[in-house]
Coordinates of C-alpha atoms in Angstrom, one line a residue:
M1 CA -67.7 25.8 -99.3
T2 CA -64.5 25.4 -99.8
I3 CA -63.6 29.2 -100.9
L4 CA -65.9 30.3 -98.6
R5 CA -64.2 28.9 -95.9
H6 CA -61.4 29.5 -97.2
A7 CA -62.5 33.1 -97.0
L8 CA -64.0 33.4 -93.1
I9 CA -60.2 31.7 -91.9
A10 CA -58.3 34.6 -93.6
L11 CA -60.7 37.2 -92.6
A12 CA -60.9 35.8 -89.1
A13 CA -57.2 35.5 -89.1
L14 CA -57.2 39.4 -90.3
F15 CA -59.0 40.4 -86.5
A16 CA -56.9 38.3 -84.9
T17 CA -53.3 40.3 -85.6
A18 CA -55.4 43.4 -85.8
A19 CA -56.9 43.4 -82.3
P20 CA -55.2 45.0 -79.7
A21 CA -52.8 43.8 -76.9
Q22 CA -54.0 43.1 -74.0
A23 CA -51.9 44.8 -71.8
A24 CA -50.6 42.7 -69.0
D25 CA -50.9 44.4 -65.5
K26 CA -48.3 46.1 -63.9
L27 CA -47.1 45.2 -59.7
V28 CA -46.9 47.2 -57.9
L29 CA -45.6 46.6 -54.0
A30 CA -46.8 48.6 -51.4
F31 CA -44.3 47.9 -48.5
G32 CA -45.1 49.5 -45.1
D33 CA -45.9 49.3 -41.9
S34 CA -49.7 50.0 -40.6
L35 CA -50.6 52.8 -42.6
T36 CA -50.0 50.7 -45.9
A37 CA -51.8 47.6 -43.5
G38 CA -54.8 48.8 -43.4
Y39 CA -54.8 48.7 -39.4
Q40 CA -58.6 47.8 -38.5
L41 CA -60.2 48.6 -42.1
P42 CA -62.8 45.8 -43.1
P43 CA -61.0 43.9 -46.5
G44 CA -60.9 46.0 -49.7
Q45 CA -60.4 49.7 -47.5
G46 CA -57.3 49.3 -47.5
F47 CA -54.4 51.4 -49.3
A48 CA -53.8 48.4 -51.9
P49 CA -56.7 47.6 -52.4
Q50 CA -58.5 51.2 -53.2
L51 CA -55.3 51.6 -55.0
E52 CA -55.9 49.1 -57.5
A53 CA -58.8 50.1 -58.0
A54 CA -58.2 53.5 -58.7
L55 CA -55.4 52.6 -60.9
R56 CA -57.6 50.5 -63.2
K57 CA -60.1 53.3 -62.5
S58 CA -58.5 55.7 -64.5
G59 CA -57.0 53.0 -67.2
V60 CA -53.6 51.5 -65.4
P61 CA -54.6 47.5 -65.5
A62 CA -52.1 47.2 -62.1
R63 CA -52.0 45.1 -58.8
V64 CA -51.1 46.0 -55.5
H65 CA -49.5 43.9 -53.2
N66 CA -50.5 44.7 -50.1
A67 CA -46.6 43.8 -47.8
G68 CA -48.0 46.6 -45.3
V69 CA -46.8 45.2 -41.4
S70 CA -48.5 46.9 -38.5
G71 CA -46.0 47.9 -36.0
D72 CA -42.6 48.1 -38.6
T73 CA -40.3 50.6 -37.8
T74 CA -37.5 50.7 -40.1
A75 CA -35.4 48.2 -38.5
Q76 CA -38.5 45.6 -38.7
G77 CA -38.8 46.7 -42.6
R78 CA -34.8 46.0 -44.1
A79 CA -35.3 42.9 -41.7
R80 CA -38.0 41.5 -43.7
L81 CA -37.6 42.9 -47.1
G82 CA -35.3 40.3 -49.2
W83 CA -37.7 37.7 -48.0
V84 CA -40.8 39.7 -49.1
L85 CA -39.2 40.0 -52.3
N86 CA -38.5 36.2 -52.8
A87 CA -41.6 35.4 -52.4
L88 CA -42.8 37.2 -55.4
K89 CA -44.1 35.5 -58.3
A90 CA -42.5 38.0 -60.0
K91 CA -40.6 41.4 -60.1
P92 CA -42.9 44.6 -59.2
D93 CA -43.4 47.7 -61.8
L94 CA -42.9 49.3 -58.8
A95 CA -42.4 49.6 -55.0
I96 CA -44.6 52.7 -52.8
V97 CA -42.5 52.4 -49.8
E98 CA -43.8 53.9 -46.9
L99 CA -41.8 53.8 -43.4
G100 CA -40.8 55.5 -40.5
A101 CA -44.3 57.0 -38.6
N102 CA -43.0 53.9 -36.0
D103 CA -40.2 55.1 -35.8
M104 CA -40.6 58.7 -35.3
L105 CA -43.6 57.7 -32.8
R106 CA -41.2 56.0 -30.9
G107 CA -38.6 58.5 -31.2
L108 CA -36.1 56.6 -32.2
P109 CA -33.0 58.1 -33.2
P110 CA -33.2 59.7 -37.2
A111 CA -30.8 58.5 -37.8
Q112 CA -31.1 54.7 -37.3
A113 CA -34.5 56.1 -39.8
R114 CA -31.7 57.2 -42.1
A115 CA -29.9 54.0 -42.3
N116 CA -32.4 51.8 -42.9
L117 CA -34.2 53.1 -45.1
D118 CA -30.9 54.3 -47.3
A119 CA -30.6 50.1 -47.2
I120 CA -33.8 49.3 -48.3
M121 CA -33.2 51.9 -51.1
T122 CA -30.2 49.9 -51.6
E123 CA -32.4 46.4 -51.9
F124 CA -34.2 48.2 -54.7
K125 CA -31.9 49.5 -56.3
K126 CA -30.1 46.7 -56.5
R127 CA -32.8 44.8 -57.7
D128 CA -34.0 47.4 -60.3
I129 CA -37.3 47.8 -58.9
P130 CA -38.0 51.1 -58.9
V131 CA -39.6 52.9 -56.0
L132 CA -41.7 56.1 -54.8
I133 CA -41.1 57.2 -51.9
A134 CA -43.9 57.9 -49.5
G135 CA -42.6 60.5 -46.6
M136 CA -43.3 61.3 -42.8
R137 CA -43.1 64.1 -40.9
A138 CA -42.1 64.3 -37.2
A139 CA -44.9 65.1 -34.8
P140 CA -44.7 68.9 -33.8
N141 CA -44.4 67.5 -30.0
L142 CA -40.9 65.6 -31.0
G143 CA -39.0 69.5 -31.4
A144 CA -38.0 71.5 -33.8
D145 CA -34.4 69.8 -34.2
Y146 CA -35.8 65.9 -33.8
R147 CA -38.0 67.6 -36.6
R148 CA -35.6 68.8 -38.4
R149 CA -33.4 65.6 -38.7
F150 CA -36.5 63.1 -39.6
D151 CA -38.3 65.4 -41.6
S152 CA -35.1 65.8 -44.6
I153 CA -34.8 61.5 -44.8
F154 CA -37.6 61.4 -47.4
P155 CA -35.9 64.5 -49.6
D156 CA -32.4 63.8 -49.0
L157 CA -32.9 59.6 -50.1
S158 CA -35.4 60.7 -52.8
K159 CA -32.4 62.6 -54.5
K160 CA -29.6 60.3 -53.4
Y161 CA -31.7 58.0 -55.7
G162 CA -33.8 59.3 -58.6
A163 CA -36.6 58.4 -57.0
P164 CA -39.9 60.1 -56.5
L165 CA -41.0 61.5 -53.6
Y166 CA -44.8 61.7 -52.7
P167 CA -43.5 64.3 -49.7
F168 CA -46.4 63.0 -46.7
F169 CA -48.1 60.7 -47.2
L170 CA -51.0 61.4 -44.6
D171 CA -51.1 64.8 -46.3
G172 CA -55.2 65.9 -45.8
M173 CA -55.4 63.9 -42.8
I174 CA -53.8 65.6 -40.1
G175 CA -56.7 67.6 -37.9
N176 CA -60.1 65.4 -39.4
R177 CA -60.9 63.5 -36.8
G178 CA -64.2 62.5 -39.6
L179 CA -61.2 60.6 -41.8
H180 CA -59.5 58.1 -38.6
I181 CA -60.8 54.9 -36.8
G182 CA -60.9 55.7 -32.7
D183 CA -57.4 56.2 -32.3
N184 CA -57.2 59.3 -34.0
L185 CA -54.4 58.1 -35.6
H186 CA -54.8 56.0 -38.4
P187 CA -57.3 56.6 -41.4
N188 CA -61.0 55.1 -41.9
A189 CA -62.1 54.0 -45.2
N190 CA -62.4 57.0 -46.2
G191 CA -59.1 58.9 -44.4
V192 CA -57.4 56.3 -47.3
A193 CA -59.6 57.3 -49.8
V194 CA -57.9 60.9 -49.2
I195 CA -54.9 59.2 -49.4
V196 CA -55.6 57.2 -52.5
K197 CA -56.3 60.2 -54.5
G198 CA -53.1 62.5 -53.1
I199 CA -51.2 60.1 -54.3
L200 CA -52.3 58.0 -57.6
P201 CA -51.0 60.4 -59.6
Q202 CA -47.2 60.3 -59.0
V203 CA -48.0 56.3 -58.4
R204 CA -49.7 56.1 -62.7
S205 CA -46.7 57.6 -64.0
A206 CA -44.2 55.8 -62.8
L207 CA -46.7 52.8 -64.0
T208 CA -46.6 54.6 -67.9
K209 CA -43.8 56.7 -68.3

């Protein structure tokens, strides 16, 4: 019996050492406005939960922390970023920055949005947190000059900080009313699914490289 007992213990130890280690969940910080927050969407249907589910389904164990605030401009995002990061229990493995739409909709100066987003990127760099920039595009009715100055913010910051860029967060949604809630501006659950499908490859790449 003693010999058998020792053999079983040794066998159990062998299997314990041979078992693959379970990778800890990656932490993704989704930092943005109502497009990130899940404006008027039921729990589980916003950007953060849908992205988390898509990552897990694709084999990347991750938690996506929803730090979206409806109505936020780049200035408001800049003002709360330090508090958001300090409140987290762990340092994010990736931050997705999705801000600028409200600046554009209010016709705020692109130079102001650029300065705020630059400061946000600086803060993430200081804390050694990788960033995926989710770009935005100005509405045509704002004029060619405004569009040029606004749209260039995101590729310029991507180049400056060496951060990957998803060029247009709402790619695939514009002109499709079936992907919006009643205001024809914010995505419904199906619209969020389109956003997640588009951005997922870059999020996976950033988390697995």
